[in-house]
Amino acid sequence: VMATKNGLVKKTELSAYSNPRAGGIIAIKIVEEDEVIGARVTTGEQDIFLTTRNGKSIRFKEGEIRSMGRVAAGNIGIRMEGEDEVVRMDALDEGATILTVTENGYGKRTRTEEYRSQGRGGKGILTVKITERNGPVVYAYQVSDQDQLMIITEKGKIIRLRAADISVMGRNT
């Protein structure tokens, strides 16, 4: 499964990529002003999770994405408003939490169960309130209590911490 910053998702059988060429092969048709932001090998039964820069997220069943050939562009995964863009795509594992990090260094973890499954192509639900204080979302990632994180600031400062040390909060905070 692949996703683009403009909210498209595409599912292709892994066997379609079994004969690579020295110059590479086309994996997805990309229009101007778009780019791939994630690709995951999935089981075919997982939920897909997209998070946008303006703090919206959508969770939908992978089965809602029809399988396509390599050169197809994909289907709408999430409909966004204004200048919003997808920053992250993940294939969810139950029992994990979603770590959301904002531009000004704020972060929180939210249980995946707090994100109800919706239909593919919806507008999503609020995952973090974007304010002047915390800034837009720069990253959202599925983590477990055993994971460790390294966060690097724009000026090169590194922070290392355990995911378990980040508070688990409600979705709409």
PDB file of C-alpha atoms in Angstrom:
ATOM      1  CA  VAL A   1       0.000   0.000   0.000  1.00  0.00           C
ATOM      2  CA  MET A   2       1.306   3.459  -0.938  1.00  0.00           C
ATOM      3  CA  ALA A   3       0.089   6.954  -0.085  1.00  0.00           C
ATOM      4  CA  THR A   4       0.799  10.413  -1.472  1.00  0.00           C
ATOM      5  CA  LYS A   5       0.824  13.820   0.196  1.00  0.00           C
ATOM      6  CA  ASN A   6      -2.304  14.762  -1.796  1.00  0.00           C
ATOM      7  CA  GLY A   7      -4.270  11.986  -0.062  1.00  0.00           C
ATOM      8  CA  LEU A   8      -4.223   9.221  -2.688  1.00  0.00           C
ATOM      9  CA  VAL A   9      -3.749   5.582  -1.680  1.00  0.00           C
ATOM     10  CA  LYS A  10      -2.837   2.670  -3.906  1.00  0.00           C
ATOM     11  CA  LYS A  11      -2.652  -1.065  -3.297  1.00  0.00           C
ATOM     12  CA  THR A  12      -0.662  -3.323  -5.620  1.00  0.00           C
ATOM     13  CA  GLU A  13       0.286  -6.974  -5.269  1.00  0.00           C
ATOM     14  CA  LEU A  14       3.943  -7.278  -4.251  1.00  0.00           C
ATOM     15  CA  SER A  15       4.528  -9.731  -7.125  1.00  0.00           C
ATOM     16  CA  ALA A  16       4.046  -6.833  -9.589  1.00  0.00           C
ATOM     17  CA  TYR A  17       7.491  -5.604  -8.508  1.00  0.00           C
ATOM     18  CA  SER A  18       9.276  -8.971  -8.829  1.00  0.00           C
ATOM     19  CA  ASN A  19      11.151  -8.156 -12.066  1.00  0.00           C
ATOM     20  CA  PRO A  20      13.048  -4.914 -11.404  1.00  0.00           C
ATOM     21  CA  ARG A  21      15.161  -3.343 -14.130  1.00  0.00           C
ATOM     22  CA  ALA A  22      18.521  -1.593 -13.754  1.00  0.00           C
ATOM     23  CA  GLY A  23      16.814   1.736 -14.436  1.00  0.00           C
ATOM     24  CA  GLY A  24      13.955   0.926 -12.046  1.00  0.00           C
ATOM     25  CA  ILE A  25      10.264   0.356 -12.728  1.00  0.00           C
ATOM     26  CA  ILE A  26       7.234   2.587 -12.307  1.00  0.00           C
ATOM     27  CA  ALA A  27       5.445   1.933  -9.017  1.00  0.00           C
ATOM     28  CA  ILE A  28       2.794   4.658  -9.064  1.00  0.00           C
ATOM     29  CA  LYS A  29       1.692   7.434 -11.409  1.00  0.00           C
ATOM     30  CA  ILE A  30       2.439  10.751  -9.699  1.00  0.00           C
ATOM     31  CA  VAL A  31       0.945  14.038 -10.826  1.00  0.00           C
ATOM     32  CA  GLU A  32       2.809  17.327 -10.541  1.00  0.00           C
ATOM     33  CA  GLU A  33       2.847  18.817  -7.029  1.00  0.00           C
ATOM     34  CA  ASP A  34       2.414  15.366  -5.419  1.00  0.00           C
ATOM     35  CA  GLU A  35       4.874  12.870  -3.926  1.00  0.00           C
ATOM     36  CA  VAL A  36       4.874   9.478  -2.223  1.00  0.00           C
ATOM     37  CA  ILE A  37       4.975   9.878   1.563  1.00  0.00           C
ATOM     38  CA  GLY A  38       4.826   6.211   2.536  1.00  0.00           C
ATOM     39  CA  ALA A  39       4.712   2.614   1.403  1.00  0.00           C
ATOM     40  CA  ARG A  40       4.017  -0.439   3.560  1.00  0.00           C
ATOM     41  CA  VAL A  41       3.905  -4.171   2.973  1.00  0.00           C
ATOM     42  CA  THR A  42       0.599  -5.237   4.528  1.00  0.00           C
ATOM     43  CA  THR A  43      -1.256  -8.439   5.308  1.00  0.00           C
ATOM     44  CA  GLY A  44      -4.285  -7.461   3.242  1.00  0.00           C
ATOM     45  CA  GLU A  45      -6.407  -7.354   6.414  1.00  0.00           C
ATOM     46  CA  GLN A  46      -5.002  -4.303   8.196  1.00  0.00           C
ATOM     47  CA  ASP A  47      -6.453  -0.848   8.719  1.00  0.00           C
ATOM     48  CA  ILE A  48      -4.763   2.028   6.899  1.00  0.00           C
ATOM     49  CA  PHE A  49      -4.128   5.207   8.869  1.00  0.00           C
ATOM     50  CA  LEU A  50      -3.418   8.603   7.270  1.00  0.00           C
ATOM     51  CA  THR A  51      -2.497  11.775   9.184  1.00  0.00           C
ATOM     52  CA  THR A  52      -2.475  15.304   7.775  1.00  0.00           C
ATOM     53  CA  ARG A  53      -0.446  18.406   8.578  1.00  0.00           C
ATOM     54  CA  ASN A  54      -3.554  20.195   9.887  1.00  0.00           C
ATOM     55  CA  GLY A  55      -4.190  17.512  12.521  1.00  0.00           C
ATOM     56  CA  LYS A  56      -6.778  15.277  10.830  1.00  0.00           C
ATOM     57  CA  SER A  57      -6.567  11.477  10.603  1.00  0.00           C
ATOM     58  CA  ILE A  58      -8.571   8.780   8.897  1.00  0.00           C
ATOM     59  CA  ARG A  59      -8.642   5.060   9.562  1.00  0.00           C
ATOM     60  CA  PHE A  60     -10.175   2.681   7.024  1.00  0.00           C
ATOM     61  CA  LYS A  61     -10.051  -0.986   6.118  1.00  0.00           C
ATOM     62  CA  GLU A  62      -7.402  -1.975   3.603  1.00  0.00           C
ATOM     63  CA  GLY A  63     -10.078  -3.971   1.785  1.00  0.00           C
ATOM     64  CA  GLU A  64     -11.676  -0.670   0.693  1.00  0.00           C
ATOM     65  CA  ILE A  65      -8.708  -0.077  -1.616  1.00  0.00           C
ATOM     66  CA  ARG A  66      -9.008  -2.074  -4.799  1.00  0.00           C
ATOM     67  CA  SER A  67      -5.807  -3.635  -6.083  1.00  0.00           C
ATOM     68  CA  MET A  68      -4.325  -1.839  -9.104  1.00  0.00           C
ATOM     69  CA  GLY A  69      -1.507  -2.251 -11.580  1.00  0.00           C
ATOM     70  CA  ARG A  70       1.869  -0.578 -11.151  1.00  0.00           C
ATOM     71  CA  VAL A  71       1.207   2.489 -13.324  1.00  0.00           C
ATOM     72  CA  ALA A  72      -2.142   3.510 -11.772  1.00  0.00           C
ATOM     73  CA  ALA A  73      -2.377   6.681  -9.651  1.00  0.00           C
ATOM     74  CA  GLY A  74      -4.591   5.338  -6.848  1.00  0.00           C
ATOM     75  CA  ASN A  75      -7.843   6.243  -5.093  1.00  0.00           C
ATOM     76  CA  ILE A  76      -8.729   9.022  -2.683  1.00  0.00           C
ATOM     77  CA  GLY A  77      -7.749   8.000   0.844  1.00  0.00           C
ATOM     78  CA  ILE A  78      -8.628  11.270   2.585  1.00  0.00           C
ATOM     79  CA  ARG A  79     -10.245  14.488   1.352  1.00  0.00           C
ATOM     80  CA  MET A  80      -8.432  17.551   2.623  1.00  0.00           C
ATOM     81  CA  GLU A  81      -9.287  21.227   2.751  1.00  0.00           C
ATOM     82  CA  GLY A  82      -7.094  24.163   1.740  1.00  0.00           C
ATOM     83  CA  GLU A  83      -3.339  23.673   1.748  1.00  0.00           C
ATOM     84  CA  ASP A  84      -3.436  20.550   3.946  1.00  0.00           C
ATOM     85  CA  GLU A  85      -1.306  17.523   3.036  1.00  0.00           C
ATOM     86  CA  VAL A  86      -0.771  13.985   4.279  1.00  0.00           C
ATOM     87  CA  VAL A  87       2.385  13.657   6.398  1.00  0.00           C
ATOM     88  CA  ARG A  88       2.215   9.957   7.255  1.00  0.00           C
ATOM     89  CA  MET A  89       0.615   6.652   6.320  1.00  0.00           C
ATOM     90  CA  ASP A  90       0.698   3.506   8.438  1.00  0.00           C
ATOM     91  CA  ALA A  91      -0.819   0.029   8.475  1.00  0.00           C
ATOM     92  CA  LEU A  92      -2.131  -0.390  12.015  1.00  0.00           C
ATOM     93  CA  ASP A  93      -1.448  -3.180  14.476  1.00  0.00           C
ATOM     94  CA  GLU A  94      -3.947  -3.426  17.334  1.00  0.00           C
ATOM     95  CA  GLY A  95      -2.653  -2.535  20.770  1.00  0.00           C
ATOM     96  CA  ALA A  96      -0.207   0.063  19.478  1.00  0.00           C
ATOM     97  CA  THR A  97      -0.411   3.801  19.974  1.00  0.00           C
ATOM     98  CA  ILE A  98      -0.045   6.645  17.501  1.00  0.00           C
ATOM     99  CA  LEU A  99       2.705   9.128  18.357  1.00  0.00           C
ATOM    100  CA  THR A 100       1.879  12.549  16.927  1.00  0.00           C
ATOM    101  CA  VAL A 101       4.606  15.219  16.891  1.00  0.00           C
ATOM    102  CA  THR A 102       4.063  18.880  16.017  1.00  0.00           C
ATOM    103  CA  GLU A 103       6.398  21.435  14.494  1.00  0.00           C
ATOM    104  CA  ASN A 104       7.075  23.224  17.797  1.00  0.00           C
ATOM    105  CA  GLY A 105       8.099  20.039  19.617  1.00  0.00           C
ATOM    106  CA  TYR A 106       4.843  18.917  21.220  1.00  0.00           C
ATOM    107  CA  GLY A 107       3.923  15.265  21.118  1.00  0.00           C
ATOM    108  CA  LYS A 108       1.380  12.800  22.436  1.00  0.00           C
ATOM    109  CA  ARG A 109       0.451   9.159  22.098  1.00  0.00           C
ATOM    110  CA  THR A 110      -3.117   8.030  21.433  1.00  0.00           C
ATOM    111  CA  ARG A 111      -4.470   4.481  21.484  1.00  0.00           C
ATOM    112  CA  THR A 112      -5.431   3.213  18.024  1.00  0.00           C
ATOM    113  CA  GLU A 113      -8.833   2.184  19.424  1.00  0.00           C
ATOM    114  CA  GLU A 114      -9.743   5.885  19.781  1.00  0.00           C
ATOM    115  CA  TYR A 115      -9.772   6.217  15.998  1.00  0.00           C
ATOM    116  CA  ARG A 116     -12.993   4.715  14.699  1.00  0.00           C
ATOM    117  CA  SER A 117     -12.915   3.064  11.313  1.00  0.00           C
ATOM    118  CA  GLN A 118     -14.396   5.274   8.596  1.00  0.00           C
ATOM    119  CA  GLY A 119     -14.965   4.864   4.898  1.00  0.00           C
ATOM    120  CA  ARG A 120     -12.040   5.542   2.590  1.00  0.00           C
ATOM    121  CA  GLY A 121     -12.236   9.015   1.063  1.00  0.00           C
ATOM    122  CA  GLY A 122     -13.735  10.831   4.052  1.00  0.00           C
ATOM    123  CA  LYS A 123     -12.472  14.031   5.656  1.00  0.00           C
ATOM    124  CA  GLY A 124     -11.130  12.266   8.740  1.00  0.00           C
ATOM    125  CA  ILE A 125     -11.387  13.218  12.392  1.00  0.00           C
ATOM    126  CA  LEU A 126      -9.341  15.526  14.605  1.00  0.00           C
ATOM    127  CA  THR A 127      -6.228  13.861  15.983  1.00  0.00           C
ATOM    128  CA  VAL A 128      -4.514  16.917  17.471  1.00  0.00           C
ATOM    129  CA  LYS A 129      -5.643  20.506  17.878  1.00  0.00           C
ATOM    130  CA  ILE A 130      -3.362  22.754  15.851  1.00  0.00           C
ATOM    131  CA  THR A 131      -2.600  26.033  17.605  1.00  0.00           C
ATOM    132  CA  GLU A 132       0.006  28.755  17.272  1.00  0.00           C
ATOM    133  CA  ARG A 133       1.702  27.270  20.351  1.00  0.00           C
ATOM    134  CA  ASN A 134       2.203  23.726  19.058  1.00  0.00           C
ATOM    135  CA  GLY A 135       2.220  24.248  15.257  1.00  0.00           C
ATOM    136  CA  PRO A 136       1.191  21.811  12.512  1.00  0.00           C
ATOM    137  CA  VAL A 137       1.788  18.059  12.577  1.00  0.00           C
ATOM    138  CA  VAL A 138       5.167  17.026  11.199  1.00  0.00           C
ATOM    139  CA  TYR A 139       5.069  13.323  12.047  1.00  0.00           C
ATOM    140  CA  ALA A 140       2.715  10.586  13.184  1.00  0.00           C
ATOM    141  CA  TYR A 141       3.972   7.061  13.774  1.00  0.00           C
ATOM    142  CA  GLN A 142       2.691   3.849  15.287  1.00  0.00           C
ATOM    143  CA  VAL A 143       4.735   2.957  18.381  1.00  0.00           C
ATOM    144  CA  SER A 144       4.702   0.441  21.214  1.00  0.00           C
ATOM    145  CA  ASP A 145       5.941   0.837  24.795  1.00  0.00           C
ATOM    146  CA  GLN A 146       9.177  -0.986  23.886  1.00  0.00           C
ATOM    147  CA  ASP A 147      10.166   1.527  21.170  1.00  0.00           C
ATOM    148  CA  GLN A 148      12.815   4.197  21.630  1.00  0.00           C
ATOM    149  CA  LEU A 149      12.784   7.477  19.732  1.00  0.00           C
ATOM    150  CA  MET A 150      15.359   9.955  18.536  1.00  0.00           C
ATOM    151  CA  ILE A 151      14.016  13.384  17.717  1.00  0.00           C
ATOM    152  CA  ILE A 152      16.331  15.814  15.961  1.00  0.00           C
ATOM    153  CA  THR A 153      15.613  19.536  15.941  1.00  0.00           C
ATOM    154  CA  GLU A 154      16.153  21.860  13.000  1.00  0.00           C
ATOM    155  CA  LYS A 155      19.329  23.149  14.694  1.00  0.00           C
ATOM    156  CA  GLY A 156      20.740  19.643  15.223  1.00  0.00           C
ATOM    157  CA  LYS A 157      19.863  18.985  18.868  1.00  0.00           C
ATOM    158  CA  ILE A 158      19.024  15.312  19.499  1.00  0.00           C
ATOM    159  CA  ILE A 159      16.584  14.048  22.094  1.00  0.00           C
ATOM    160  CA  ARG A 160      16.393  10.319  22.832  1.00  0.00           C
ATOM    161  CA  LEU A 161      13.530   8.904  24.856  1.00  0.00           C
ATOM    162  CA  ARG A 162      11.435   5.827  25.358  1.00  0.00           C
ATOM    163  CA  ALA A 163       7.976   5.829  23.785  1.00  0.00           C
ATOM    164  CA  ALA A 164       6.589   4.631  27.121  1.00  0.00           C
ATOM    165  CA  ASP A 165       7.690   7.948  28.693  1.00  0.00           C
ATOM    166  CA  ILE A 166       5.353   9.961  26.413  1.00  0.00           C
ATOM    167  CA  SER A 167       1.884  10.439  27.871  1.00  0.00           C
ATOM    168  CA  VAL A 168      -1.053   8.582  26.336  1.00  0.00           C
ATOM    169  CA  MET A 169      -3.783  11.162  25.802  1.00  0.00           C
ATOM    170  CA  GLY A 170      -7.165  11.349  24.195  1.00  0.00           C
ATOM    171  CA  ARG A 171      -7.481  11.752  20.452  1.00  0.00           C
ATOM    172  CA  ASN A 172      -8.952  15.260  20.482  1.00  0.00           C
ATOM    173  CA  THR A 173      -6.342  17.068  22.620  1.00  0.00           C
TER     174      THR A 173
END
